[in-house]
PDB file of C-alpha atoms in Angstrom:
ATOM      1  CA  ASP A   1       6.757 -13.498   5.252  1.00 55.00           C
ATOM      2  CA  ALA A   2       9.612 -11.054   5.297  1.00 56.00           C
ATOM      3  CA  LYS A   3       8.895  -8.020   7.431  1.00 84.00           C
ATOM      4  CA  THR A   4      10.553  -4.660   7.569  1.00 91.00           C
ATOM      5  CA  THR A   5      11.635  -2.340  10.333  1.00 92.00           C
ATOM      6  CA  GLN A   6      12.021   1.387   9.915  1.00 94.00           C
ATOM      7  CA  PRO A   7      12.696   4.296  12.260  1.00 95.00           C
ATOM      8  CA  THR A   8       9.529   5.909  13.512  1.00 94.00           C
ATOM      9  CA  SER A   9      10.461   9.411  12.414  1.00 96.00           C
ATOM     10  CA  MET A  10      13.261  11.454  10.883  1.00 97.00           C
ATOM     11  CA  ASP A  11      13.985  15.097  10.207  1.00 97.00           C
ATOM     12  CA  CYS A  12      15.678  16.584   7.185  1.00 96.00           C
ATOM     13  CA  ALA A  13      16.571  20.138   6.186  1.00 97.00           C
ATOM     14  CA  GLU A  14      15.073  21.422   2.980  1.00 97.00           C
ATOM     15  CA  GLY A  15      17.474  21.063   0.067  1.00 97.00           C
ATOM     16  CA  ARG A  16      19.507  18.343   1.768  1.00 97.00           C
ATOM     17  CA  ALA A  17      19.440  14.645   0.989  1.00 97.00           C
ATOM     18  CA  ALA A  18      17.038  12.540   3.026  1.00 98.00           C
ATOM     19  CA  ASN A  19      18.281   9.018   3.716  1.00 98.00           C
ATOM     20  CA  LEU A  20      15.617   6.644   4.966  1.00 98.00           C
ATOM     21  CA  PRO A  21      16.812   3.231   6.173  1.00 97.00           C
ATOM     22  CA  CYS A  22      14.926  -0.046   6.182  1.00 96.00           C
ATOM     23  CA  ASN A  23      15.840  -3.451   7.569  1.00 95.00           C
ATOM     24  CA  HIS A  24      14.460  -6.604   5.969  1.00 92.00           C
ATOM     25  CA  SER A  25      16.726  -9.304   7.331  1.00 91.00           C
ATOM     26  CA  THR A  26      14.431 -12.222   6.433  1.00 87.00           C
ATOM     27  CA  ILE A  27      13.929 -11.275   2.800  1.00 88.00           C
ATOM     28  CA  SER A  28      14.027 -14.196   0.389  1.00 84.00           C
ATOM     29  CA  GLY A  29      15.848 -14.331  -2.907  1.00 84.00           C
ATOM     30  CA  ASN A  30      12.931 -13.565  -5.191  1.00 81.00           C
ATOM     31  CA  GLU A  31      11.377 -10.766  -3.147  1.00 84.00           C
ATOM     32  CA  TYR A  32      11.604  -7.154  -4.233  1.00 86.00           C
ATOM     33  CA  VAL A  33      11.911  -4.139  -1.974  1.00 90.00           C
ATOM     34  CA  TYR A  34       9.325  -1.444  -2.663  1.00 91.00           C
ATOM     35  CA  TRP A  35       9.037   2.061  -1.314  1.00 95.00           C
ATOM     36  CA  TYR A  36       5.831   4.067  -1.105  1.00 95.00           C
ATOM     37  CA  ARG A  37       4.926   7.297   0.566  1.00 96.00           C
ATOM     38  CA  GLN A  38       1.691   8.642   1.964  1.00 96.00           C
ATOM     39  CA  ILE A  39       0.957  12.329   2.334  1.00 95.00           C
ATOM     40  CA  HIS A  40      -1.644  12.987   5.014  1.00 90.00           C
ATOM     41  CA  SER A  41      -4.422  10.430   4.455  1.00 89.00           C
ATOM     42  CA  GLN A  42      -4.104  10.209   0.699  1.00 94.00           C
ATOM     43  CA  GLY A  43      -3.580   6.897  -1.050  1.00 95.00           C
ATOM     44  CA  PRO A  44       0.036   5.701  -0.884  1.00 94.00           C
ATOM     45  CA  GLN A  45       2.165   6.665  -3.862  1.00 95.00           C
ATOM     46  CA  TYR A  46       4.739   4.376  -5.414  1.00 94.00           C
ATOM     47  CA  ILE A  47       8.315   5.685  -5.354  1.00 96.00           C
ATOM     48  CA  ILE A  48      10.751   3.009  -6.443  1.00 94.00           C
ATOM     49  CA  HIS A  49      11.552  -0.686  -6.166  1.00 91.00           C
ATOM     50  CA  GLY A  50      14.531  -2.991  -6.580  1.00 90.00           C
ATOM     51  CA  LEU A  51      15.720  -6.573  -6.299  1.00 87.00           C
ATOM     52  CA  LYS A  52      19.499  -6.586  -5.974  1.00 89.00           C
ATOM     53  CA  ASN A  53      20.978  -3.641  -7.817  1.00 86.00           C
ATOM     54  CA  ASN A  54      20.757  -0.019  -6.872  1.00 94.00           C
ATOM     55  CA  GLU A  55      18.012   1.835  -8.663  1.00 95.00           C
ATOM     56  CA  THR A  56      17.358   5.468  -9.525  1.00 97.00           C
ATOM     57  CA  ASN A  57      14.396   7.271 -11.012  1.00 95.00           C
ATOM     58  CA  GLU A  58      13.191  10.849 -11.165  1.00 95.00           C
ATOM     59  CA  MET A  59      11.958  10.737  -7.582  1.00 94.00           C
ATOM     60  CA  ALA A  60      14.616   8.886  -5.640  1.00 97.00           C
ATOM     61  CA  SER A  61      17.459   6.405  -5.433  1.00 98.00           C
ATOM     62  CA  LEU A  62      17.353   3.005  -3.782  1.00 98.00           C
ATOM     63  CA  ILE A  63      20.479   1.446  -2.335  1.00 97.00           C
ATOM     64  CA  ILE A  64      20.251  -2.257  -1.419  1.00 96.00           C
ATOM     65  CA  THR A  65      23.057  -3.882   0.533  1.00 96.00           C
ATOM     66  CA  GLU A  66      24.856  -6.805  -1.015  1.00 95.00           C
ATOM     67  CA  ASP A  67      23.316  -9.284   1.436  1.00 94.00           C
ATOM     68  CA  ARG A  68      19.907  -7.660   0.741  1.00 94.00           C
ATOM     69  CA  LYS A  69      19.125  -7.435   4.431  1.00 94.00           C
ATOM     70  CA  SER A  70      18.709  -3.686   4.383  1.00 95.00           C
ATOM     71  CA  SER A  71      18.130  -0.807   2.027  1.00 96.00           C
ATOM     72  CA  THR A  72      18.131   2.980   1.977  1.00 97.00           C
ATOM     73  CA  LEU A  73      15.826   5.304   0.123  1.00 98.00           C
ATOM     74  CA  ILE A  74      17.504   8.553  -0.856  1.00 98.00           C
ATOM     75  CA  LEU A  75      15.625  11.721  -1.726  1.00 97.00           C
ATOM     76  CA  PRO A  76      18.504  13.764  -3.155  1.00 96.00           C
ATOM     77  CA  HIS A  77      17.131  17.267  -2.545  1.00 95.00           C
ATOM     78  CA  ALA A  78      14.268  17.118  -0.099  1.00 96.00           C
ATOM     79  CA  THR A  79      11.546  19.744  -0.330  1.00 97.00           C
ATOM     80  CA  LEU A  80       8.742  20.630   2.063  1.00 97.00           C
ATOM     81  CA  ARG A  81       6.380  18.631  -0.143  1.00 95.00           C
ATOM     82  CA  ASP A  82       8.367  15.486   0.657  1.00 97.00           C
ATOM     83  CA  THR A  83       7.052  15.566   4.220  1.00 97.00           C
ATOM     84  CA  ALA A  84       5.149  12.273   4.415  1.00 97.00           C
ATOM     85  CA  VAL A  85       5.135   8.766   5.841  1.00 95.00           C
ATOM     86  CA  TYR A  86       7.473   6.499   3.888  1.00 97.00           C
ATOM     87  CA  TYR A  87       6.813   2.776   3.759  1.00 95.00           C
ATOM     88  CA  CYS A  88       9.355   0.126   2.917  1.00 94.00           C
ATOM     89  CA  ILE A  89       7.709  -3.174   2.030  1.00 89.00           C
ATOM     90  CA  VAL A  90       8.806  -6.530   0.767  1.00 86.00           C
ATOM     91  CA  ARG A  91       6.542  -8.100  -1.749  1.00 79.00           C
ATOM     92  CA  VAL A  92       5.887 -11.656  -0.687  1.00 61.00           C
ATOM     93  CA  ASN A  93       4.727 -14.385  -3.009  1.00 48.00           C
ATOM     94  CA  THR A  94       2.893 -17.104  -1.138  1.00 43.00           C
ATOM     95  CA  GLY A  95       0.934 -18.390  -4.081  1.00 47.00           C
ATOM     96  CA  GLY A  96      -0.431 -14.906  -4.351  1.00 55.00           C
ATOM     97  CA  PHE A  97       0.832 -11.436  -3.628  1.00 69.00           C
ATOM     98  CA  LYS A  98       0.188 -10.870   0.002  1.00 73.00           C
ATOM     99  CA  THR A  99       1.557  -7.455   0.909  1.00 78.00           C
ATOM    100  CA  ILE A 100       2.745  -6.496   4.356  1.00 78.00           C
ATOM    101  CA  PHE A 101       3.188  -2.843   5.261  1.00 81.00           C
ATOM    102  CA  GLY A 102       4.979  -1.781   8.411  1.00 78.00           C
ATOM    103  CA  ALA A 103       4.356   1.416  10.339  1.00 82.00           C
ATOM    104  CA  GLY A 104       6.642   3.455   8.099  1.00 91.00           C
ATOM    105  CA  THR A 105       8.910   6.416   8.792  1.00 95.00           C
ATOM    106  CA  ARG A 106       7.415   9.846   9.235  1.00 95.00           C
ATOM    107  CA  LEU A 107       9.784  12.258   7.467  1.00 98.00           C
ATOM    108  CA  PHE A 108       9.643  15.915   8.415  1.00 97.00           C
ATOM    109  CA  VAL A 109      11.349  18.253   5.979  1.00 97.00           C
ATOM    110  CA  LYS A 110      12.073  21.571   7.651  1.00 96.00           C
ATOM    111  CA  ALA A 111      12.760  24.934   6.061  1.00 95.00           C
TER     112      ALA A 111
ATOM    113  CA  GLU B   1      -5.899   8.942 -17.048  1.00 86.00           C
ATOM    114  CA  ALA B   2      -4.795   5.753 -15.308  1.00 85.00           C
ATOM    115  CA  GLN B   3      -6.522   5.578 -11.960  1.00 94.00           C
ATOM    116  CA  VAL B   4      -8.160   3.597  -9.216  1.00 97.00           C
ATOM    117  CA  THR B   5     -11.510   4.964  -8.082  1.00 97.00           C
ATOM    118  CA  GLN B   6     -13.391   4.229  -4.898  1.00 98.00           C
ATOM    119  CA  ASN B   7     -16.948   5.038  -3.887  1.00 98.00           C
ATOM    120  CA  PRO B   8     -18.134   6.381  -1.624  1.00 98.00           C
ATOM    121  CA  ARG B   9     -15.285   8.512  -0.306  1.00 97.00           C
ATOM    122  CA  TYR B  10     -16.995   9.049   3.027  1.00 97.00           C
ATOM    123  CA  LEU B  11     -19.649   6.942   4.708  1.00 97.00           C
ATOM    124  CA  ILE B  12     -21.294   7.014   8.107  1.00 97.00           C
ATOM    125  CA  THR B  13     -23.492   4.038   8.867  1.00 96.00           C
ATOM    126  CA  VAL B  14     -24.967   2.110  11.763  1.00 97.00           C
ATOM    127  CA  THR B  15     -24.049  -1.263  13.183  1.00 97.00           C
ATOM    128  CA  GLY B  16     -25.438  -4.169  11.204  1.00 97.00           C
ATOM    129  CA  LYS B  17     -26.477  -2.318   8.056  1.00 97.00           C
ATOM    130  CA  LYS B  18     -24.887  -4.033   5.074  1.00 97.00           C
ATOM    131  CA  LEU B  19     -22.738  -1.862   2.867  1.00 97.00           C
ATOM    132  CA  THR B  20     -20.533  -2.133  -0.200  1.00 98.00           C
ATOM    133  CA  VAL B  21     -17.532  -0.022  -1.085  1.00 98.00           C
ATOM    134  CA  THR B  22     -16.779  -0.133  -4.778  1.00 98.00           C
ATOM    135  CA  CYS B  23     -13.356  -0.124  -6.394  1.00 98.00           C
ATOM    136  CA  SER B  24     -12.632   0.176 -10.079  1.00 98.00           C
ATOM    137  CA  GLN B  25      -9.424   0.446 -12.097  1.00 97.00           C
ATOM    138  CA  ASN B  26      -8.907   1.331 -15.748  1.00 96.00           C
ATOM    139  CA  MET B  27      -5.423  -0.113 -16.233  1.00 93.00           C
ATOM    140  CA  ASN B  28      -6.395  -3.686 -17.057  1.00 93.00           C
ATOM    141  CA  HIS B  29      -4.547  -4.871 -13.967  1.00 91.00           C
ATOM    142  CA  GLU B  30      -4.885  -8.479 -12.914  1.00 90.00           C
ATOM    143  CA  TYR B  31      -4.132  -7.872  -9.241  1.00 90.00           C
ATOM    144  CA  MET B  32      -6.390  -5.915  -6.899  1.00 93.00           C
ATOM    145  CA  SER B  33      -6.349  -5.559  -3.148  1.00 94.00           C
ATOM    146  CA  TRP B  34      -8.096  -3.946  -0.199  1.00 97.00           C
ATOM    147  CA  TYR B  35      -6.359  -2.426   2.835  1.00 96.00           C
ATOM    148  CA  ARG B  36      -7.509  -0.759   5.976  1.00 97.00           C
ATOM    149  CA  GLN B  37      -5.530   1.873   7.835  1.00 95.00           C
ATOM    150  CA  ASP B  38      -5.910   2.619  11.507  1.00 93.00           C
ATOM    151  CA  PRO B  39      -3.890   5.041  13.656  1.00 87.00           C
ATOM    152  CA  GLY B  40      -0.652   3.458  14.799  1.00 79.00           C
ATOM    153  CA  LEU B  41      -1.225   0.256  12.823  1.00 80.00           C
ATOM    154  CA  GLY B  42      -0.248   1.265   9.304  1.00 83.00           C
ATOM    155  CA  LEU B  43      -1.893  -0.414   6.346  1.00 89.00           C
ATOM    156  CA  ARG B  44      -3.166  -3.927   6.766  1.00 92.00           C
ATOM    157  CA  GLN B  45      -4.279  -6.085   3.893  1.00 92.00           C
ATOM    158  CA  ILE B  46      -7.858  -7.390   4.004  1.00 96.00           C
ATOM    159  CA  TYR B  47      -8.248  -9.366   0.785  1.00 95.00           C
ATOM    160  CA  TYR B  48      -6.541  -9.548  -2.557  1.00 93.00           C
ATOM    161  CA  SER B  49      -7.369 -10.964  -5.973  1.00 93.00           C
ATOM    162  CA  MET B  50      -5.029 -12.325  -8.577  1.00 90.00           C
ATOM    163  CA  ASN B  51      -7.632 -12.304 -11.345  1.00 90.00           C
ATOM    164  CA  VAL B  52     -11.319 -12.736 -12.052  1.00 94.00           C
ATOM    165  CA  GLU B  53     -12.901 -15.236  -9.645  1.00 93.00           C
ATOM    166  CA  VAL B  54      -9.591 -15.638  -7.764  1.00 91.00           C
ATOM    167  CA  THR B  55      -9.479 -14.089  -4.302  1.00 94.00           C
ATOM    168  CA  ASP B  56      -7.524 -14.759  -1.127  1.00 91.00           C
ATOM    169  CA  LYS B  57      -7.355 -13.538   2.436  1.00 93.00           C
ATOM    170  CA  GLY B  58      -4.908 -10.961   3.652  1.00 90.00           C
ATOM    171  CA  ASP B  59      -4.010 -10.383   7.283  1.00 89.00           C
ATOM    172  CA  VAL B  60      -7.363  -9.052   8.529  1.00 95.00           C
ATOM    173  CA  PRO B  61     -10.214 -10.624   6.501  1.00 97.00           C
ATOM    174  CA  GLU B  62     -12.679 -11.173   9.351  1.00 97.00           C
ATOM    175  CA  GLY B  63     -15.963  -9.336   8.828  1.00 97.00           C
ATOM    176  CA  TYR B  64     -15.352  -8.629   5.140  1.00 98.00           C
ATOM    177  CA  LYS B  65     -16.259 -10.229   1.841  1.00 98.00           C
ATOM    178  CA  VAL B  66     -15.049  -9.530  -1.653  1.00 98.00           C
ATOM    179  CA  SER B  67     -15.906 -10.620  -5.161  1.00 96.00           C
ATOM    180  CA  ARG B  68     -14.136 -10.320  -8.495  1.00 97.00           C
ATOM    181  CA  LYS B  69     -16.623 -10.916 -11.259  1.00 97.00           C
ATOM    182  CA  GLU B  70     -15.045  -8.447 -13.650  1.00 96.00           C
ATOM    183  CA  LYS B  71     -11.396  -7.620 -14.077  1.00 96.00           C
ATOM    184  CA  ARG B  72     -11.822  -3.908 -13.444  1.00 97.00           C
ATOM    185  CA  ASN B  73     -13.991  -4.111 -10.305  1.00 98.00           C
ATOM    186  CA  PHE B  74     -13.273  -5.398  -6.809  1.00 98.00           C
ATOM    187  CA  PRO B  75     -16.013  -4.438  -4.330  1.00 98.00           C
ATOM    188  CA  LEU B  76     -15.568  -4.746  -0.580  1.00 98.00           C
ATOM    189  CA  ILE B  77     -18.661  -5.940   1.254  1.00 98.00           C
ATOM    190  CA  LEU B  78     -19.396  -5.531   4.936  1.00 98.00           C
ATOM    191  CA  GLU B  79     -22.357  -7.798   5.628  1.00 96.00           C
ATOM    192  CA  SER B  80     -22.875  -6.638   9.212  1.00 97.00           C
ATOM    193  CA  PRO B  81     -20.598  -3.705  10.007  1.00 98.00           C
ATOM    194  CA  SER B  82     -19.426  -3.161  13.546  1.00 98.00           C
ATOM    195  CA  PRO B  83     -17.764  -0.140  15.186  1.00 97.00           C
ATOM    196  CA  ASN B  84     -14.351  -1.841  15.072  1.00 97.00           C
ATOM    197  CA  GLN B  85     -14.548  -1.622  11.290  1.00 98.00           C
ATOM    198  CA  THR B  86     -14.434   2.150  11.485  1.00 98.00           C
ATOM    199  CA  SER B  87     -11.333   2.870   9.448  1.00 98.00           C
ATOM    200  CA  LEU B  88      -9.798   4.357   6.320  1.00 97.00           C
ATOM    201  CA  TYR B  89      -9.968   1.894   3.439  1.00 98.00           C
ATOM    202  CA  PHE B  90      -7.790   1.803   0.358  1.00 97.00           C
ATOM    203  CA  CYS B  91      -8.116  -0.201  -2.811  1.00 97.00           C
ATOM    204  CA  ALA B  92      -5.069  -0.881  -4.962  1.00 95.00           C
ATOM    205  CA  SER B  93      -4.261  -2.570  -8.247  1.00 93.00           C
ATOM    206  CA  SER B  94      -1.173  -3.702 -10.113  1.00 89.00           C
ATOM    207  CA  ARG B  95       0.062  -5.900 -12.879  1.00 86.00           C
ATOM    208  CA  ILE B  96       1.015  -9.424 -11.954  1.00 80.00           C
ATOM    209  CA  GLY B  97       4.673  -9.971 -11.306  1.00 69.00           C
ATOM    210  CA  GLN B  98       7.199  -9.240  -8.637  1.00 58.00           C
ATOM    211  CA  GLY B  99       8.261  -5.989 -10.229  1.00 62.00           C
ATOM    212  CA  SER B 100       4.846  -4.440 -10.362  1.00 77.00           C
ATOM    213  CA  GLU B 101       4.027  -1.405  -8.279  1.00 85.00           C
ATOM    214  CA  GLN B 102       0.588  -0.941  -6.783  1.00 89.00           C
ATOM    215  CA  TYR B 103      -1.619   2.009  -7.665  1.00 92.00           C
ATOM    216  CA  PHE B 104      -3.818   3.132  -4.793  1.00 95.00           C
ATOM    217  CA  GLY B 105      -7.241   4.706  -4.775  1.00 97.00           C
ATOM    218  CA  PRO B 106      -8.024   7.895  -2.840  1.00 97.00           C
ATOM    219  CA  GLY B 107      -9.469   6.079   0.142  1.00 97.00           C
ATOM    220  CA  THR B 108     -12.875   5.620   1.760  1.00 98.00           C
ATOM    221  CA  ARG B 109     -13.382   6.850   5.283  1.00 98.00           C
ATOM    222  CA  LEU B 110     -15.945   4.654   6.993  1.00 98.00           C
ATOM    223  CA  THR B 111     -17.535   5.335  10.353  1.00 98.00           C
ATOM    224  CA  VAL B 112     -19.763   2.704  11.966  1.00 98.00           C
ATOM    225  CA  THR B 113     -21.787   3.918  14.923  1.00 97.00           C
TER     226      THR B 113
END
């Protein structure tokens, strides 16, 4: 199973871009990278996912390196409400859809 | 509104008293899953289900049972709860397929004394 590593915590100034890195060096060719975030103890919220190409939606952008061993989630204009724990996961497929979350990155957006 | 619901949201119980946490989704998703979250350990998968009558173990299945008799429901059963099962539990659902994001419920905070 591919696993991910993320920094424990990061700070970002309000209004600036937040760039959250993730390493997934053992990812296999058919595995997607997903990003979720969790605010306090609420249920995690889906942000974005991708396979090979960069992706963008109304919440964020996802940049995946060409070798797919790492990715970066970009929140273009961070707000105080973006303070949360961000999880990068790789969706495995071992005859089912076992999902492995890491510890995530705690992002603090400061005024 | 598309959602995953869990009940109860909070539960305090005693060691050995069987309990069930219900999970229901209204999105006709094939895939459902249970996670527990403990401080410093992130989310860990307990069980998942690919469809009705199809379930499989996640990383921490010991002490838990699940069943999937209907597509919309995926209850988590603790036959004999112990204090080390005190945790925050989340249910999630998604379509089948690698590109399918999971929708999470609001969580159930369980305390076993």
